[in-house]
Short mmCIF file of C-alpha atoms and ligand atoms in Angstrom, two decimals:
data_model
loop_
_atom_site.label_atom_id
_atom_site.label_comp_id
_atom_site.label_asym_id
_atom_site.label_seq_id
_atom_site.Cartn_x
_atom_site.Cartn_y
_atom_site.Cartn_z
CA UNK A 9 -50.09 7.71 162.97
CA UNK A 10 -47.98 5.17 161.70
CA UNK A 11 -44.66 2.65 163.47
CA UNK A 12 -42.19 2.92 161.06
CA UNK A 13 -39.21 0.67 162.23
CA UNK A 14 -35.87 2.25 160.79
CA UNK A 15 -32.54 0.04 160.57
CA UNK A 16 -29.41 1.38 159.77
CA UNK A 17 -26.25 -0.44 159.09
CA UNK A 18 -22.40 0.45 159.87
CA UNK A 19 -21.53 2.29 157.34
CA UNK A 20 -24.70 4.53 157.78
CA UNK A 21 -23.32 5.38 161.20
CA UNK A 22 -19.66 5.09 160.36
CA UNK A 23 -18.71 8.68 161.65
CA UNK A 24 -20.04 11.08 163.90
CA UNK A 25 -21.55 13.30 160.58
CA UNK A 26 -22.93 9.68 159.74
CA UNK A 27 -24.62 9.60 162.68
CA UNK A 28 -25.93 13.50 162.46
CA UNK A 29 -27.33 12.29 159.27
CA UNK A 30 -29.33 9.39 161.24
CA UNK A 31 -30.63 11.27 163.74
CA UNK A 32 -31.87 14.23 161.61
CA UNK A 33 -33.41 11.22 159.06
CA UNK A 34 -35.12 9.95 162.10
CA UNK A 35 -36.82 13.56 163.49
CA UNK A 36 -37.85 13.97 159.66
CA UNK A 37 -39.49 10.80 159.45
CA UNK A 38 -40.82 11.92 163.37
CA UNK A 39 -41.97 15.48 162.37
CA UNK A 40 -44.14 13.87 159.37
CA UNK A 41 -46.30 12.86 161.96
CA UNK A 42 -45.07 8.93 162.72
CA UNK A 43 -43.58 6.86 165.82
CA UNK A 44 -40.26 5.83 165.06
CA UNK A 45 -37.99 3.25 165.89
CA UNK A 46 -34.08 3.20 164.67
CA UNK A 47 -32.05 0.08 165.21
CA UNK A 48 -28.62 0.80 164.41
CA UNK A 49 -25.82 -1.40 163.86
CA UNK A 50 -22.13 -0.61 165.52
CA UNK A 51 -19.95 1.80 163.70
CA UNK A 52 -18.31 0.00 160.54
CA UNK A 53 -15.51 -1.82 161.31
CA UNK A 54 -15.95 -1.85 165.18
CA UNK A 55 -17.22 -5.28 165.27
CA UNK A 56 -14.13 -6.63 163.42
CA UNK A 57 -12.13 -4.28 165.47
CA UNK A 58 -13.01 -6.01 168.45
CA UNK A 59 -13.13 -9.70 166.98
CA UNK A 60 -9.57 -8.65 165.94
CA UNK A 61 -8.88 -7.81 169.16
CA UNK A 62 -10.03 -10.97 171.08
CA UNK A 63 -8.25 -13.03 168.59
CA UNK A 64 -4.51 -11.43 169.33
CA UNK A 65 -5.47 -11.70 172.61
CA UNK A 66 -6.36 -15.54 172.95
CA UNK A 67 -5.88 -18.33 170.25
CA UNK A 68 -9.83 -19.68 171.11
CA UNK A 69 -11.54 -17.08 172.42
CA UNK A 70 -14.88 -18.05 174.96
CA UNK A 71 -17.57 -17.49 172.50
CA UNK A 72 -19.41 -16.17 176.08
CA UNK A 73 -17.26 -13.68 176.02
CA UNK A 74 -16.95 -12.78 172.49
CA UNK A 75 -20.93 -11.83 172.70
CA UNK A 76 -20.08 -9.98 175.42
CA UNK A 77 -16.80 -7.87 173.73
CA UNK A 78 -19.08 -7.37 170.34
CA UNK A 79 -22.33 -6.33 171.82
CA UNK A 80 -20.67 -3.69 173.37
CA UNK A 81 -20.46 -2.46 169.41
CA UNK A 82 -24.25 -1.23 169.10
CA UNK A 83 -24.38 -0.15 172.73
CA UNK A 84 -21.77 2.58 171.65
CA UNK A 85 -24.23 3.55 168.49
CA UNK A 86 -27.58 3.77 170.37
CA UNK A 87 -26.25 5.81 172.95
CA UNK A 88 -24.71 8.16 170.41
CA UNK A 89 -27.28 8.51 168.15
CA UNK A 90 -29.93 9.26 170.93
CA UNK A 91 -27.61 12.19 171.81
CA UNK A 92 -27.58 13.52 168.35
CA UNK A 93 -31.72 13.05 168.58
CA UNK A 94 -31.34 14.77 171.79
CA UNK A 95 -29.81 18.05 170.60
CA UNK A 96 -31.86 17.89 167.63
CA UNK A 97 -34.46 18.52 170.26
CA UNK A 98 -36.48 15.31 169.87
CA UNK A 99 -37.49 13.14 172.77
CA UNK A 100 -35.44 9.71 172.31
CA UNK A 101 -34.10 6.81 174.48
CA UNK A 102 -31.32 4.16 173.82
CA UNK A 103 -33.14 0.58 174.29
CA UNK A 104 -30.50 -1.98 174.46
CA UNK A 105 -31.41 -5.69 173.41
CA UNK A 106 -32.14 -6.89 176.71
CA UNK A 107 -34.54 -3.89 177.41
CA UNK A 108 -35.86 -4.56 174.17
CA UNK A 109 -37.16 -8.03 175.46
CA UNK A 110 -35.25 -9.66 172.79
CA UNK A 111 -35.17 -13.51 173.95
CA UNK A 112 -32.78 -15.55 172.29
CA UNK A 113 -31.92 -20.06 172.54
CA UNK A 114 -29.16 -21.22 170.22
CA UNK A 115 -25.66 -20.68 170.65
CA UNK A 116 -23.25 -18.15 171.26
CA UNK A 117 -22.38 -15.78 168.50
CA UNK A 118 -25.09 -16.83 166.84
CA UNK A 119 -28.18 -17.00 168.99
CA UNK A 120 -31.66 -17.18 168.00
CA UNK A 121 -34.39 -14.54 168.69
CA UNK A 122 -37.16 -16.91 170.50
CA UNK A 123 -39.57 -14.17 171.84
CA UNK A 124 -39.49 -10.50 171.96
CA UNK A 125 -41.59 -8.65 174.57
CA UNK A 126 -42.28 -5.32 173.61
CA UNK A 127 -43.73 -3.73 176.54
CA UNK A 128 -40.92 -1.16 177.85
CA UNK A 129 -40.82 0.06 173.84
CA UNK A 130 -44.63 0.14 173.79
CA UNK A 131 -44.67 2.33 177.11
CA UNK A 132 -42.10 4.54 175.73
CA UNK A 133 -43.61 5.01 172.28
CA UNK A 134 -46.74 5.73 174.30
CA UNK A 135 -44.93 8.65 176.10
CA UNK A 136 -43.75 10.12 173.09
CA UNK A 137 -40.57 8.72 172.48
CA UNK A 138 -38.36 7.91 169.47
CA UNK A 139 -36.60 4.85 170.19
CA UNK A 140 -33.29 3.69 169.39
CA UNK A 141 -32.72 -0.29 170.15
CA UNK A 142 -29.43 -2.08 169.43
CA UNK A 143 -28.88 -4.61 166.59
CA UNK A 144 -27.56 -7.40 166.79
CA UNK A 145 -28.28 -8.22 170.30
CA UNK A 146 -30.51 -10.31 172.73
CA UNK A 147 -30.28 -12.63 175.97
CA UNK A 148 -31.33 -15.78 177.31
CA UNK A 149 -33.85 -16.75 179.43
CA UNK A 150 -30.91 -17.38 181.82
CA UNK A 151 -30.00 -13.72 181.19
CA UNK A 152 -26.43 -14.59 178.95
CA UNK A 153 -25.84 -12.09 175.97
CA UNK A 154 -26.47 -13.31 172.59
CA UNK A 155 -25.41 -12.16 169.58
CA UNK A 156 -27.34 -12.90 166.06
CA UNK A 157 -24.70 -13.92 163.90
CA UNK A 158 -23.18 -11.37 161.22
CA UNK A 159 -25.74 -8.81 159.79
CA UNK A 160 -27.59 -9.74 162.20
CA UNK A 161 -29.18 -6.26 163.10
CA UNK A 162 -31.36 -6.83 159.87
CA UNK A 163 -32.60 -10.13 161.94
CA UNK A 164 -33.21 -7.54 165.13
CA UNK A 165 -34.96 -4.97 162.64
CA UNK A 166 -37.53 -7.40 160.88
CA UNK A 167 -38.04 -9.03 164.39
CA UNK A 168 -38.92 -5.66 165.92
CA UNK A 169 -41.22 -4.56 163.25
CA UNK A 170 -42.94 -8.11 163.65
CA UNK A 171 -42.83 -7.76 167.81
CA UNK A 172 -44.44 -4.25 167.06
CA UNK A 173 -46.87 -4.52 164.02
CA UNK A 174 -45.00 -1.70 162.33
CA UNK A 175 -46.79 -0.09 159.15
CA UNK A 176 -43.81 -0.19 157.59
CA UNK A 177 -40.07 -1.74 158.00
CA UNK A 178 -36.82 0.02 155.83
CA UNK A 179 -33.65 -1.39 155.92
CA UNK A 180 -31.44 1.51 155.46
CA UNK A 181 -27.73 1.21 154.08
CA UNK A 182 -25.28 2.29 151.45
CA UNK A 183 -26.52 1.49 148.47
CA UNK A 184 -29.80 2.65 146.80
CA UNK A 185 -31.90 -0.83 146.89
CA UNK A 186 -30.73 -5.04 146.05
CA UNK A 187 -29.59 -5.25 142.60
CA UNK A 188 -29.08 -7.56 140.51
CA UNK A 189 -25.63 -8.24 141.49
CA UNK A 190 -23.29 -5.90 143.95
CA UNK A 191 -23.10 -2.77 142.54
CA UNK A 192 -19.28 -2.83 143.20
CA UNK A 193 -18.55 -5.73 141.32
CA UNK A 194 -20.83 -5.44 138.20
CA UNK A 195 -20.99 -1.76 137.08
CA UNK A 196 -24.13 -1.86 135.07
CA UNK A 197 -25.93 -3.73 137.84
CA UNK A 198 -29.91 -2.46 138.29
CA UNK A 199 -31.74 -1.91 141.16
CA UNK A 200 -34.50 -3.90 141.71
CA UNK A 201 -38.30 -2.52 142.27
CA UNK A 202 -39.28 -5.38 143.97
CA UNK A 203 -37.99 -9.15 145.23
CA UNK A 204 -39.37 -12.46 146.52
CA UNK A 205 -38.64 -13.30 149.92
CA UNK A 206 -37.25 -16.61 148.41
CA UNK A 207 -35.27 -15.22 146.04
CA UNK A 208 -33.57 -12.47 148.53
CA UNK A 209 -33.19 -15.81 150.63
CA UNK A 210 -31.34 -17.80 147.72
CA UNK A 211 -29.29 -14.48 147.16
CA UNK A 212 -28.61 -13.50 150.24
CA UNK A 213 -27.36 -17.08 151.73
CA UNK A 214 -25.44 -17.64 148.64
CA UNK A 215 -23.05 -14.32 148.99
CA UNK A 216 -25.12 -10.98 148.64
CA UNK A 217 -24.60 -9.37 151.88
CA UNK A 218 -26.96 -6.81 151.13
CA UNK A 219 -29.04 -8.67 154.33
CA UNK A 220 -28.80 -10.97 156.53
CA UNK A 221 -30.20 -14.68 155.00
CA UNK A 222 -31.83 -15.36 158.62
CA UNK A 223 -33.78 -12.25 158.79
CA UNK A 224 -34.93 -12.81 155.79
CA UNK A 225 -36.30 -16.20 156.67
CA UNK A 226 -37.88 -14.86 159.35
CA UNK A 227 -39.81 -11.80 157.56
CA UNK A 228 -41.16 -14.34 155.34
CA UNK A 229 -41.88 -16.38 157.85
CA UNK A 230 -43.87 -13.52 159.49
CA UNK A 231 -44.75 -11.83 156.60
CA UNK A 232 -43.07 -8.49 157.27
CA UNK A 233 -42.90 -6.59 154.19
CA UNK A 234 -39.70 -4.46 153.99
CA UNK A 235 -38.00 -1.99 151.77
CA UNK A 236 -34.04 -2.07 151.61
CA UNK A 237 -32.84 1.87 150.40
CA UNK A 238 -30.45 3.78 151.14
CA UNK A 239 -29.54 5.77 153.97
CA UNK A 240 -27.74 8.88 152.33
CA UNK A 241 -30.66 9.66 149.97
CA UNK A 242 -34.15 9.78 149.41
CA UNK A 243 -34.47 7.45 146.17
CA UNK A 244 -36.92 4.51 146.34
CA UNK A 245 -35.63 1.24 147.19
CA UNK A 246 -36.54 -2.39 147.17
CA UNK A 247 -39.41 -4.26 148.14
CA UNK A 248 -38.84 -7.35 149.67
CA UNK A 249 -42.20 -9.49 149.60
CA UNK A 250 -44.10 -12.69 148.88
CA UNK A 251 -43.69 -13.59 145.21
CA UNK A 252 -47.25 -12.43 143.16
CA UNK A 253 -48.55 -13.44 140.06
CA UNK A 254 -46.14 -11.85 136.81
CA UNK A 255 -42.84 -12.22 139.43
CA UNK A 256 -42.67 -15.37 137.48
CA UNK A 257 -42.02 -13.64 133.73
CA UNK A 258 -38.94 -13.37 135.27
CA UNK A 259 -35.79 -15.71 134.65
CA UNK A 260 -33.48 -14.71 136.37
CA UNK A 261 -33.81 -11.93 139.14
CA UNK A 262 -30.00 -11.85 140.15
CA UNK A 263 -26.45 -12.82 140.80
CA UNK A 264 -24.72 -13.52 143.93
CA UNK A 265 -20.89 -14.57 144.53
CA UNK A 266 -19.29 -16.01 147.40
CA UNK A 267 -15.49 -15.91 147.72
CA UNK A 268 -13.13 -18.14 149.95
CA UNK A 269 -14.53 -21.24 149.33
CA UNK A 270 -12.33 -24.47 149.59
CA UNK A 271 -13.42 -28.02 148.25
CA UNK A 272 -12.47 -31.11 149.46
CA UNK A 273 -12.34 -34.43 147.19
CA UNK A 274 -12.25 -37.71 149.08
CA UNK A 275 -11.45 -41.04 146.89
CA UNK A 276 -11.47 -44.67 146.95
CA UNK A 277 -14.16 -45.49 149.56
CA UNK A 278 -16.16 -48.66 148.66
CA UNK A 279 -19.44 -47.77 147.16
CA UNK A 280 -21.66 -49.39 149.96
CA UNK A 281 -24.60 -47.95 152.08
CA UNK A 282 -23.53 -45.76 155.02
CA UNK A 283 -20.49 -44.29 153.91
CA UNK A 284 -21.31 -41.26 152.98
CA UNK A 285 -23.16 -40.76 156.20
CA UNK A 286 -19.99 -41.57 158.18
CA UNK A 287 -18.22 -38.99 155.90
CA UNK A 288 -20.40 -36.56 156.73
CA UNK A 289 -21.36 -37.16 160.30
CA UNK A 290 -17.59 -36.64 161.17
CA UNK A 291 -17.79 -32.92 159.51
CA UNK A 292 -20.96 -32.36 161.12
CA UNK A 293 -19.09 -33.26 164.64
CA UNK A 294 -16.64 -30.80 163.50
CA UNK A 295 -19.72 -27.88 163.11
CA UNK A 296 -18.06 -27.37 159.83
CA UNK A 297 -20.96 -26.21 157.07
CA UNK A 298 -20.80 -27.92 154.08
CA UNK A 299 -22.59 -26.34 151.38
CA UNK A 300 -22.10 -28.34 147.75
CA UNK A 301 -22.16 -32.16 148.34
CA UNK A 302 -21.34 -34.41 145.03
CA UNK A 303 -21.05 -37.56 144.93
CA UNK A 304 -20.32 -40.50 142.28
CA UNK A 305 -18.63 -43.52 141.55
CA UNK A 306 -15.38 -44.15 139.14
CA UNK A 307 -14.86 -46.92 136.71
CA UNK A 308 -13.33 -49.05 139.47
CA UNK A 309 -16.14 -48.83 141.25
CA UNK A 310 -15.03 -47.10 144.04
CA UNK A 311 -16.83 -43.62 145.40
CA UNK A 312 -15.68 -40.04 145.08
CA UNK A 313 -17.34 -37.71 147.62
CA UNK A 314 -16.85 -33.46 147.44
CA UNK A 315 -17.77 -30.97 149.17
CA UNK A 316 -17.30 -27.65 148.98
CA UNK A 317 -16.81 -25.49 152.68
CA UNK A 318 -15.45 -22.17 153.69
CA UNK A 319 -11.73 -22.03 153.39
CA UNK A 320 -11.00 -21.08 156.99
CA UNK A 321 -12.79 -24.43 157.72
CA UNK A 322 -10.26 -26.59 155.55
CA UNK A 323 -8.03 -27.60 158.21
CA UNK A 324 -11.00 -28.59 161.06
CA UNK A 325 -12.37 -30.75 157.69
CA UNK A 326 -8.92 -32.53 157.18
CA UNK A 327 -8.43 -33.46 160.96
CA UNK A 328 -12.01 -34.44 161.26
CA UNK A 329 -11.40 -36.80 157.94
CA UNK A 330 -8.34 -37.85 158.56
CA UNK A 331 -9.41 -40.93 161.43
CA UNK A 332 -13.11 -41.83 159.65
CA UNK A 333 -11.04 -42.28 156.27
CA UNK A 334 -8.12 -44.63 157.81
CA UNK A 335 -11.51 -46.45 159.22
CA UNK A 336 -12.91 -47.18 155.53
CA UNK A 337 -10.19 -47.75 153.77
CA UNK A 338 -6.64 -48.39 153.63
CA UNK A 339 -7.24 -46.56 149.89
CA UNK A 340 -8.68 -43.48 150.89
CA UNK A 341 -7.59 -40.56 150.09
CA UNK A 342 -8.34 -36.79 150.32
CA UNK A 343 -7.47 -34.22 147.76
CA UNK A 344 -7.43 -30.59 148.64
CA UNK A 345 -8.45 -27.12 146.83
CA UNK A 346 -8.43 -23.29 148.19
CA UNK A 347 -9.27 -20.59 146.25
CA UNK A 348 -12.79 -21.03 144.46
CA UNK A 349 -15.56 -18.88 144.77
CA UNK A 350 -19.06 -19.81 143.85
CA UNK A 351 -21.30 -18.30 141.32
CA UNK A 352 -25.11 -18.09 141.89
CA UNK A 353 -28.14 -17.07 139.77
CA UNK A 354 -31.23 -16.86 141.34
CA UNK A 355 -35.05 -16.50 139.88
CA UNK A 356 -38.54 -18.03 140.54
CA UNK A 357 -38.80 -17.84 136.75
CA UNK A 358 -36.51 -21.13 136.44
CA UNK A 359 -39.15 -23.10 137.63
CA UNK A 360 -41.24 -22.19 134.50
CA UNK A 361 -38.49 -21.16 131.89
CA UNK A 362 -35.87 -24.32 130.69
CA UNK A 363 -32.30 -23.55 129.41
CA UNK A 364 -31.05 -21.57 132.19
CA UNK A 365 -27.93 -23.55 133.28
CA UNK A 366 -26.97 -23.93 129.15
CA UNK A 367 -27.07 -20.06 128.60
CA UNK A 368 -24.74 -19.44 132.17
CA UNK A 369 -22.64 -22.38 131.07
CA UNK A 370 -21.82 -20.76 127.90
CA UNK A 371 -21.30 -17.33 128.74
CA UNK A 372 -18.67 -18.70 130.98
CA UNK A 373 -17.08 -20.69 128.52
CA UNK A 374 -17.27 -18.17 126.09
CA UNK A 375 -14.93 -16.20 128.98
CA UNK A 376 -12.42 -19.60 128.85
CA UNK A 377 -13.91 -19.72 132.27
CA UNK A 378 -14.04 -23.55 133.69
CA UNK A 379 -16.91 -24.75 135.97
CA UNK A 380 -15.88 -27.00 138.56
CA UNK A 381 -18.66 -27.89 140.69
CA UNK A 382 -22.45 -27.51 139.79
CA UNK A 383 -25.75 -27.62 142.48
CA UNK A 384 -29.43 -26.32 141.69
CA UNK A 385 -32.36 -25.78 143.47
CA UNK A 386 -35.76 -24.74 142.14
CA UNK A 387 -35.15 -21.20 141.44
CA UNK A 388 -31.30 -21.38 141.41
CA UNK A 389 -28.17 -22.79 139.53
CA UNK A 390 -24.95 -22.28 141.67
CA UNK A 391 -21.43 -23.26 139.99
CA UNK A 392 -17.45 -22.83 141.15
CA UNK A 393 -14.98 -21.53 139.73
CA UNK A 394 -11.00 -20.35 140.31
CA UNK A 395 -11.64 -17.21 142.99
CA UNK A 396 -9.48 -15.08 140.39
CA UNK A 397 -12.27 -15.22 137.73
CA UNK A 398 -15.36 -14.78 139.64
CA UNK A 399 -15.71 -11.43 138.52
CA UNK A 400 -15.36 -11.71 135.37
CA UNK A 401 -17.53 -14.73 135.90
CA UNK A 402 -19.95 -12.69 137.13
CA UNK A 403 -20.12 -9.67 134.69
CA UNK A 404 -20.32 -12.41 132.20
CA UNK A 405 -23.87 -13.83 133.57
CA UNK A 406 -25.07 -11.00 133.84
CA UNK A 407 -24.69 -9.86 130.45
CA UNK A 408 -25.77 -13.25 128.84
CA UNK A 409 -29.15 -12.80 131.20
CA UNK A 410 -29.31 -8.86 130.26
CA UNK A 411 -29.91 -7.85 133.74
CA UNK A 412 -29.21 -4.69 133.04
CA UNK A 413 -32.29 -4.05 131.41
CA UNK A 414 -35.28 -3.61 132.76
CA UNK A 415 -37.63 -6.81 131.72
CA UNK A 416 -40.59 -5.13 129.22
P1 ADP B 530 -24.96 -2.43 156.28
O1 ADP B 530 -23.70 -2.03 156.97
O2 ADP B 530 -25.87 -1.29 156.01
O3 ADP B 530 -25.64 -3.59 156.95
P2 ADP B 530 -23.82 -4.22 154.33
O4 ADP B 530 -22.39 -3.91 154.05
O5 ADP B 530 -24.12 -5.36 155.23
O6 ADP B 530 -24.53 -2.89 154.83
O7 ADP B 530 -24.61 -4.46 152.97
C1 ADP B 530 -24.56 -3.51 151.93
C2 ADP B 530 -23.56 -3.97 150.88
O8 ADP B 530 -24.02 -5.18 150.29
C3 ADP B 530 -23.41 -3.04 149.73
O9 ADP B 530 -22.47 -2.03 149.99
C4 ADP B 530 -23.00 -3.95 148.57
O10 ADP B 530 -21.63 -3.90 148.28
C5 ADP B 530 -23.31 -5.34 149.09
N1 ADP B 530 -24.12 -6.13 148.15
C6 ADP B 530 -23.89 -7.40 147.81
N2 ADP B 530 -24.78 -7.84 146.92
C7 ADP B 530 -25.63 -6.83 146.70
C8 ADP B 530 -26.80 -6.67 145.88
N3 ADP B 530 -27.25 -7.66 145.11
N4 ADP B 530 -27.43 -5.48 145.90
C9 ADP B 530 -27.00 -4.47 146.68
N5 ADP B 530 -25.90 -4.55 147.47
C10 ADP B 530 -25.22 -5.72 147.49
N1 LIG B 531 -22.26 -5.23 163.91
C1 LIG B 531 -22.65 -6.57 163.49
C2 LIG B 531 -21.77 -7.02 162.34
O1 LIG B 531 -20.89 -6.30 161.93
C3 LIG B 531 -24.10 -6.66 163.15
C4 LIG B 531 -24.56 -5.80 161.97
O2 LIG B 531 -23.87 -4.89 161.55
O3 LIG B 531 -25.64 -6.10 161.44
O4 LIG B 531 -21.93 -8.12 161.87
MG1 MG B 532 -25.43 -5.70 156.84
#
């Protein structure tokens, strides 16, 4: 008999049919002779709903309470998709985060699954059970509700099938598998057979929402194999795994894009030692993110700093500047810039295969599409652009890299 640990997202229980659908999925999988365990996500667009909610109601919200408001999300799901188990005659019980010994540290909203003690879901698998445990959702030692950040019932999923030693872990969701860009925005997008866990890292923290860039850290941290598939059909999905040997032939695996990003320019700061550590300290007081960092010096010998952020974090970054900069110099300044999105390709291959960034920079500017900012890693090559032509941007890549095709 095998533990096959079963997540499924919003959209997958979006409706009450939705939901029918889940719960006759799960006695399938039951009935073919396995112990199963669902963890479901809230309905889509509850979570918002609620954020929403909080927001109209206060201008800063307690993020204590906010876990407390959006838990209450996946609570509604388990307890409605046990029913459906119920009157599909199949033994089932609703296991909430706390009774699913998820232990979280961190911070609010986006806490951080410490220890999981499976013992109530062992006793109950023992008896028979099917279980259904809520994403998204732990507590601390001290017994506070945590949420895991967005997505973060993938985290709960992979952690679960790790707690458990599950023979097998599917991420179940709208679309058939992780392609090599979203299916929405590039047409002729392909689904993948299989993916590194670093490269569905790169991808997912760079835009591809597909899962959750945490849980995927911690499945390859773990080493819990999982397939991502979807949850409205019975095609084979995508393996996520440790890279083997031929993973490298290669280049490029995929495309991610991230929207509403903002950059922020900061000029004539003396080019000495400890500046840009001041810069950045200050943001880092702030909590704001900063994901590109350049940094170089003009003719006059002064320094230009940028740094790309999420828009919404623009403001925070210009009141956090704004005292550190009149500190340095009377001739700082700060320039401004909303609207650019960020285009990412991502493959173990680049670490073995040169001319990469030349054939993406000239598909863009074969589109009249201008690059503003540039960072790589090992196995990716990220670049901004105006928000209005990532698309385009996007389609373009993947044509010049023929991802539509599968590699011979
Ligand atoms: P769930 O509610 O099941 O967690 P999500 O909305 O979080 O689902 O993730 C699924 C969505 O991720 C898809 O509908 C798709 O638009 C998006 N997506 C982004 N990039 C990719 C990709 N490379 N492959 C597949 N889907 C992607
Ligand atoms: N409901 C949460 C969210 O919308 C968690 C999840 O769906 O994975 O982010
Ligand atoms: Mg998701």
């Amino acid at each position: 008999m095998a533990l096959i640990v079963q997540k499924y997202g919003g959209t997958s229980v979006g409706s009450l049919d939705r939901i029918r659908n889940v719960a006759s999925r799960l006695k399938r999988t039951r009935d073919e002779g396995n112990q199963v365990v669902a963890v479901v996500s809230a309905m889509s667009g509850v979570t918002d709903g609620l954020i929403k909610m909080a927001k109209e109601l206060s201008e800063n919200p307690s993020e204590r309470e906010l876990d407390v408001l959006v838990s209450t999300g996946e609570q509604q799901s388990i307890a409605l998709v046990t029913m459906a188990l119920h009157d599909l005659g199949v033994p089932a019980a609703s296991i909430t985060g706390r009774q699913a010994g998820i232990q979280t540290t961190g911070s609010h909203t986006r806490g951080r699954i410490a220890d999981i003690n499976g013992s109530l879901m062992k006793g109950l698998l023992d008896e028979g059970k099917t279980l259904v445990v809520a994403g998204f959702q732990g507590v601390t030692k001290e017994g506070m509700i945590h949420t895991l950040g967005r997505g973060g019932s993938d985290l709960t999923a992979i952690a679960v099938a790790a707690a458990l030693k599950a023979d097998v872990c599917q991420i179940l969701t709208d679309v058939d598998g992780v392609y090599t860009c979203d299916p929405r925005i590039v047409k002729n997008a392909r689904k993948l057979p299989e993916i590194s866990y670093d490269e569905m890292l790169e991808m997912a923290s760079s835009g591809s929402k597909v899962m959750q860039s945490r849980s995927v850290e911690f499945a390859k941290k773990f080493g819990v194999v999982f397939e991502v598939r979807s949850s409205l059909n019975d095609n084979p999905g995508t393996l996520v795994l440790e890279e083997h040997a031929n993973m490298e032939d290669v280049v490029i695996r995929g495309i991610s894009i991230e929207r509403s990003q903002a950059r922020v320019t900061i000029a004539g700061i003396p080019d000495a030692p400890g500046m840009s550590g001041k810069i950045l300290g200050a943001l880092a007081e702030a909590e704001i993110n900063l994901d590109m960092i350049v940094s170089n010096i003009a003719h006059d010998g002064a320094a230009r700093h940028s740094f790309t952020m999420h828009s919404s974090d623009l403001g925070k970054a210009q009141a956090a500047l704004k005292p550190v900069l009149a500190e340095l110099s009377p001739d700082a300044k700060i320039e401004t810039e909303a609207g650019i999105a960020k285009l990412s390709a991502v493959g173990i291959g680049m670490r073995s295969h040169s001319g990469v960034a030349a054939t993406m920079f000239k598909a863009l500017g074969d589109k009249n599409i201008n690059i503003g900012m540039i960072s790589t890693s090992e196995i990716k090559i990220a670049v901004t652009v105006d928000e209005i032509h990532i698309e385009d941007a996007a389609r373009a890549v993947h044509d010049a890299f023929a991802l539509d095709k599968a590699p011979a």
